[in-house]
Coordinates of C-alpha atoms in Angstrom, one line a residue:
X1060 CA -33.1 -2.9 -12.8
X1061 CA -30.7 -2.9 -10.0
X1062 CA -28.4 -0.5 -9.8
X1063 CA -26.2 -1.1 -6.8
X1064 CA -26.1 -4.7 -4.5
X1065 CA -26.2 -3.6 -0.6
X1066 CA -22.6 -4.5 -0.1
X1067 CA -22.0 -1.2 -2.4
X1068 CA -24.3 0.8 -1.1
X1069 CA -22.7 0.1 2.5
X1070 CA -19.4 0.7 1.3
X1071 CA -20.3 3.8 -0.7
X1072 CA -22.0 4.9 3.1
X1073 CA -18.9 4.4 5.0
X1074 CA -16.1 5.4 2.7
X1075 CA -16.7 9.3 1.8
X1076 CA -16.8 10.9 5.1
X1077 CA -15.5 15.0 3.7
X1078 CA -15.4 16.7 1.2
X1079 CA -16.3 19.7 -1.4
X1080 CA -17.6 19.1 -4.8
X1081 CA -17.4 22.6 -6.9
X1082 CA -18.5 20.9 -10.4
X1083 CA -19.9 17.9 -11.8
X1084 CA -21.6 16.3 -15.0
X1085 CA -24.6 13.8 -15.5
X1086 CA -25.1 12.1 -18.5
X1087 CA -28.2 10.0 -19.2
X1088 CA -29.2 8.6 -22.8
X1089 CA -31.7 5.4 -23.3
X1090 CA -34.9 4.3 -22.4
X1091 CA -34.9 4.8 -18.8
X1092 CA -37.2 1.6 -18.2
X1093 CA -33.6 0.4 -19.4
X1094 CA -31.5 1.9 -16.7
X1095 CA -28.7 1.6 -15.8
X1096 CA -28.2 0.0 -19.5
X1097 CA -25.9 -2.7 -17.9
X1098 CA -26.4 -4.5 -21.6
X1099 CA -25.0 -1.2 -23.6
X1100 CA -28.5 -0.2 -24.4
X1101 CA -27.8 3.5 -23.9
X1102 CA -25.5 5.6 -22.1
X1103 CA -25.1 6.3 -17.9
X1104 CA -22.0 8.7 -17.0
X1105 CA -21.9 10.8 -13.8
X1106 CA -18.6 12.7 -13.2
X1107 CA -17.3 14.8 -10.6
X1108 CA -14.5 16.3 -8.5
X1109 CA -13.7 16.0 -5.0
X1110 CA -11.8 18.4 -3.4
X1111 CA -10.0 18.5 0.3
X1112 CA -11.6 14.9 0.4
X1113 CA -11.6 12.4 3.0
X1114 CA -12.1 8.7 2.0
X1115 CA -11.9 5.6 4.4
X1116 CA -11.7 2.9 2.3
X1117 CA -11.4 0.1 4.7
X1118 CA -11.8 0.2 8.6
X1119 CA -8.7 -1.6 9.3
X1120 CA -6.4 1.1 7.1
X1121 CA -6.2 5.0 8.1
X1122 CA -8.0 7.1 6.3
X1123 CA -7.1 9.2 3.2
X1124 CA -6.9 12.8 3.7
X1125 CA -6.5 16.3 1.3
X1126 CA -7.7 14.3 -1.3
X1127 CA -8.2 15.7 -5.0
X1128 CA -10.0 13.0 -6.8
X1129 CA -11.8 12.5 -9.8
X1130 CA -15.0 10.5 -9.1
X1131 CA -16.9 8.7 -11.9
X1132 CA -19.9 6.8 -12.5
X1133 CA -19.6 5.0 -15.8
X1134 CA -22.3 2.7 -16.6
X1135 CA -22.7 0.1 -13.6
X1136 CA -18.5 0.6 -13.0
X1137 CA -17.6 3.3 -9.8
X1138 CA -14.3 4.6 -10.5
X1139 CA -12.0 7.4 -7.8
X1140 CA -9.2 8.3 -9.3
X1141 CA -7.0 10.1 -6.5
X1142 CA -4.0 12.8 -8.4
X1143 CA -3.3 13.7 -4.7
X1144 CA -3.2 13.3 -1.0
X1145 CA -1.9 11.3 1.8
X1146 CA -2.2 9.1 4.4
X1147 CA -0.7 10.0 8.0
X1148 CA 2.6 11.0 6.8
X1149 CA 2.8 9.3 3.5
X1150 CA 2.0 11.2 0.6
X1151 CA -0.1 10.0 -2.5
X1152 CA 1.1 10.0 -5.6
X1153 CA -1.5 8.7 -7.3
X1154 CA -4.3 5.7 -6.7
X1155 CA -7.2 4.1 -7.9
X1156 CA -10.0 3.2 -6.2
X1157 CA -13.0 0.8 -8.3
X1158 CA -16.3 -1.0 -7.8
X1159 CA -16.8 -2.9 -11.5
X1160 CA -20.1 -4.0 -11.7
X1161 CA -21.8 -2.1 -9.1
X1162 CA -24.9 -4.3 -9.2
X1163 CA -22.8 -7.8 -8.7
X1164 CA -20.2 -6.6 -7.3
X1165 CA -18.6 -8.6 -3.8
X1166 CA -15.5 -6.5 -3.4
X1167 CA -13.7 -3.1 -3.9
X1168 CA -10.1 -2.6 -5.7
X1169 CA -7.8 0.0 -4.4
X1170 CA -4.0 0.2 -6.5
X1171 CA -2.1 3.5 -5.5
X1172 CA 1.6 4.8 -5.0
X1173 CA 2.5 6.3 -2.3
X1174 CA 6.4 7.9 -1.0
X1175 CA 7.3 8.8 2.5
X1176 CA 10.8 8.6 4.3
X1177 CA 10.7 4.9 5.2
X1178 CA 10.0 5.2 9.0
X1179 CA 6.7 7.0 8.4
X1180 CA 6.0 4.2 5.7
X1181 CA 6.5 1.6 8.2
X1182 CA 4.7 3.7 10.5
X1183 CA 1.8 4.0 8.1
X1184 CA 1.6 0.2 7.5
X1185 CA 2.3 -0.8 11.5
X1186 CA -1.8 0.8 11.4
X1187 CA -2.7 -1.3 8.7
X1188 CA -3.6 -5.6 9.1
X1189 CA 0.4 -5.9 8.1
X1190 CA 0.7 -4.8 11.6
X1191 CA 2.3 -8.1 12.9
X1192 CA 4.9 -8.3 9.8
X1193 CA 6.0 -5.2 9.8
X1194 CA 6.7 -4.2 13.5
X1195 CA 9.6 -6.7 14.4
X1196 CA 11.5 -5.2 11.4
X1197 CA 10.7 -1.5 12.8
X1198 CA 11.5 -2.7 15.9
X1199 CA 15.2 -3.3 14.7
X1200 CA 16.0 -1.0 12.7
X1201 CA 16.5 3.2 11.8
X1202 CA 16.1 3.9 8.4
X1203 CA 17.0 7.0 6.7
X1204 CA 15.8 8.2 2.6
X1205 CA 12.6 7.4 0.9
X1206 CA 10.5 4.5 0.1
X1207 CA 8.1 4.5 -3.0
X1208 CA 5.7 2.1 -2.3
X1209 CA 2.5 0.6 -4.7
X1210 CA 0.1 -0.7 -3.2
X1211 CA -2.6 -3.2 -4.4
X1212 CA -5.8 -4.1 -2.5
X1213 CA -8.4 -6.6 -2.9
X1214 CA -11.3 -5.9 -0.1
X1215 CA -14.4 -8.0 0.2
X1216 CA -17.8 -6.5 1.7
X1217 CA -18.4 -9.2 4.1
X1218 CA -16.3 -8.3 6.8
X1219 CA -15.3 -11.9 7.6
X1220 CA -13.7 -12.2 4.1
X1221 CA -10.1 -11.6 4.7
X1222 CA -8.5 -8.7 2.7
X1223 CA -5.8 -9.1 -0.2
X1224 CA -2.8 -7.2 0.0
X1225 CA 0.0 -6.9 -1.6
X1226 CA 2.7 -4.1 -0.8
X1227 CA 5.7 -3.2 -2.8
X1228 CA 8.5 -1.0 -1.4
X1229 CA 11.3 0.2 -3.4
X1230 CA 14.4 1.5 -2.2
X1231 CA 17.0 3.4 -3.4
X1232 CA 20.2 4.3 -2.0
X1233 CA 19.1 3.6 1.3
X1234 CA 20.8 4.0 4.5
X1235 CA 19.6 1.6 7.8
X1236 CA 20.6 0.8 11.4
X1237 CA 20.4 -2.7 12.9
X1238 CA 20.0 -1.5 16.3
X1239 CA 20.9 -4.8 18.2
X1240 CA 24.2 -5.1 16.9
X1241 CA 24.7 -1.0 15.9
X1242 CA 25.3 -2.2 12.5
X1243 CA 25.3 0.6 9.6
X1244 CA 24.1 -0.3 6.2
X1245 CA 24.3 1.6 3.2
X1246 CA 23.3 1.9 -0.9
X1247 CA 20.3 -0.3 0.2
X1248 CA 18.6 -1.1 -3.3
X1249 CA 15.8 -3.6 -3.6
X1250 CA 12.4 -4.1 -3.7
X1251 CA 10.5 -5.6 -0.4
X1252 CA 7.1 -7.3 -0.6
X1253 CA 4.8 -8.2 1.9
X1254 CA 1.3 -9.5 1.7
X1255 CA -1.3 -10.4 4.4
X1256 CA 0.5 -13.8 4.8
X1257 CA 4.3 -13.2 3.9
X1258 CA 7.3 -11.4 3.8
X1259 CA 10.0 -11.1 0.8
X1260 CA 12.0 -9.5 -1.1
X1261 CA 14.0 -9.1 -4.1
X1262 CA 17.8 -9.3 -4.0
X1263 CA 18.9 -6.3 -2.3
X1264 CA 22.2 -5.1 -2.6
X1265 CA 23.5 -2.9 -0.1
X1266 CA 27.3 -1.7 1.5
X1267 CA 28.6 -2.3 4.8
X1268 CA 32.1 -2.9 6.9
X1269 CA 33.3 -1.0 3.7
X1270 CA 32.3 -4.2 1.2
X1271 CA 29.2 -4.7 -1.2
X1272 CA 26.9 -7.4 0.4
X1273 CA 23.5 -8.5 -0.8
X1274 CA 20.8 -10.0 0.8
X1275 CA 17.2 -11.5 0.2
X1276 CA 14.1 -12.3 2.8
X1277 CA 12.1 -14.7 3.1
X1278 CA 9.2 -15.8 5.1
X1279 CA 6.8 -18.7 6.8
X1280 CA 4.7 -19.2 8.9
X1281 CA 6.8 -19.1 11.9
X1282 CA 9.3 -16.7 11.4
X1283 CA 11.1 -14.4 9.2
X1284 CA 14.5 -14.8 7.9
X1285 CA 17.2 -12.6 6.3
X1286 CA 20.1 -14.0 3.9
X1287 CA 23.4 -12.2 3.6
X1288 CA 26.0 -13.4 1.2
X1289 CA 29.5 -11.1 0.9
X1290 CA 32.8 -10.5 2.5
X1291 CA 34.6 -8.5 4.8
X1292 CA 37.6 -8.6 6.7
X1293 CA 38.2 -10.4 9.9
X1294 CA 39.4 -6.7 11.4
X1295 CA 36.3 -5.2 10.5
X1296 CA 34.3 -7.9 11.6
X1297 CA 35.8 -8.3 14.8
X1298 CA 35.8 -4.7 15.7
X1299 CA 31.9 -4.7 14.9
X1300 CA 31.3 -7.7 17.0
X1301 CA 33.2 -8.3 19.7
X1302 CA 31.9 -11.4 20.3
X1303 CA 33.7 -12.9 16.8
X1304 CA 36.7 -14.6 17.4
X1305 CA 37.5 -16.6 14.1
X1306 CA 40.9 -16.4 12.5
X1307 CA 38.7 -15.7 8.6
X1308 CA 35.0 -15.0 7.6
X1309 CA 33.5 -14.8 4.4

């Protein structure tokens, strides 16, 4: 029986580049004309652990580095459990990286957590295909405390298949810098998604000019847009920008 298609098998080439393996099981019970015993005829388990690991698991992200992982073979399922690491500056909570049905598989599944301050995670995603979303916002801004961000990939063999993404990045207590107009925000807390096709975000609430605000983005396919709703006072605001000259602004 087939074990692995030859999407796997290229994958499996490609994505473990370093590493040390110190220990390791193999379990095999069956009929071994019945391997891999994809119909639960007997029992396939191969497990071991990867040390100082260093796993590419899509030519268009950066690579993993330091990594601890539990790799396991179960049945006709590939499972990497990473409980360490990081990516350029990002560090790796944990992630999980799959192949179900190894034999009939057409992609791979990646989920992880990762934390950095949040200009080295928008560093780390400006080398990843969100390239084009994410560099007009680190373009305009300087961002100080940390992002946790999960992370949830769906990537196809064929290389003309176009990879799922979705990224969420939490912040909390958050402090940013719009650099065009020098405007300090503070207390950012919110949630902000992107995927290979949009941006968004949840309601973030945030502090500036001394008054709560709270904002929310949204995306298409030409641009991407920001929503503030709050209220400050017509001093503040004028001596932020100069160029205001209403008598009132809400």
């Amino acid at each position: 029986a087939k074990i692995m298609n030859e999407g796997a098998v290229a994958w499996l080439d490609d994505a473990f580049i370093a590493g040390q393996v110190r220990q390791g099981e193999m379990v095999i019970m069956g009929e071994l004309d019945q391997f891999p015993f994809a119909e639960g005829q007997g029992r396939f388990e191969t497990v071991f652990t990867l040390e100082n690991g260093e796993l590419q698991f899509n030519e268009d992200w950066p690579h993993l580095y330091d990594l601890y992982a539990d790799v396991q073979f179960l049945g006709n399922d590939l499972q990497v459990a990473i409980l360490q690491g990081r990516s350029e500056k990002v560090q790796i909570d944990q992630a999980l990286v799959t192949i179900p049905e190894l034999a009939d598989s057409e992609n791979v599944y990646v989920w992880g957590q990762v934390r950095s301050n949040i200009m080295n995670s928008l560093a780390f995603l400006q080398k990843s295909p969100l390239r084009p979303k994410i560099n007009p916002i680190a373009e305009l801004v300087d961002a100080k405390g940390e992002a946790h961000i999960d992370l949830q990939l769906k990537i196809p063999y064929e290389v003309t298949d176009p990879v799922k993404v979705n990224v969420a990045a939490h912040l909390s207590g958050a402090e940013m810098t719009l650099k065009p107009v020098s405007l300090k925000v503070e207390d950012i807390t919110g949630i902000l998604n992107f995927t290979e096709d949009r941006v968004a975000s949840s309601p973030i609430d945030a502090q500036t000019l001394g008054y709560p605000i709270r904002g929310k983005l949204t995306s298409d396919d030409n641009a991407t847009y920001l929503g503030i709703d709050g209220t400050s006072s017509v001093d503040r605001l004028e001596k932020q920008f100069s160029f205001l000259k209403n008598d009132a602004a809400d």
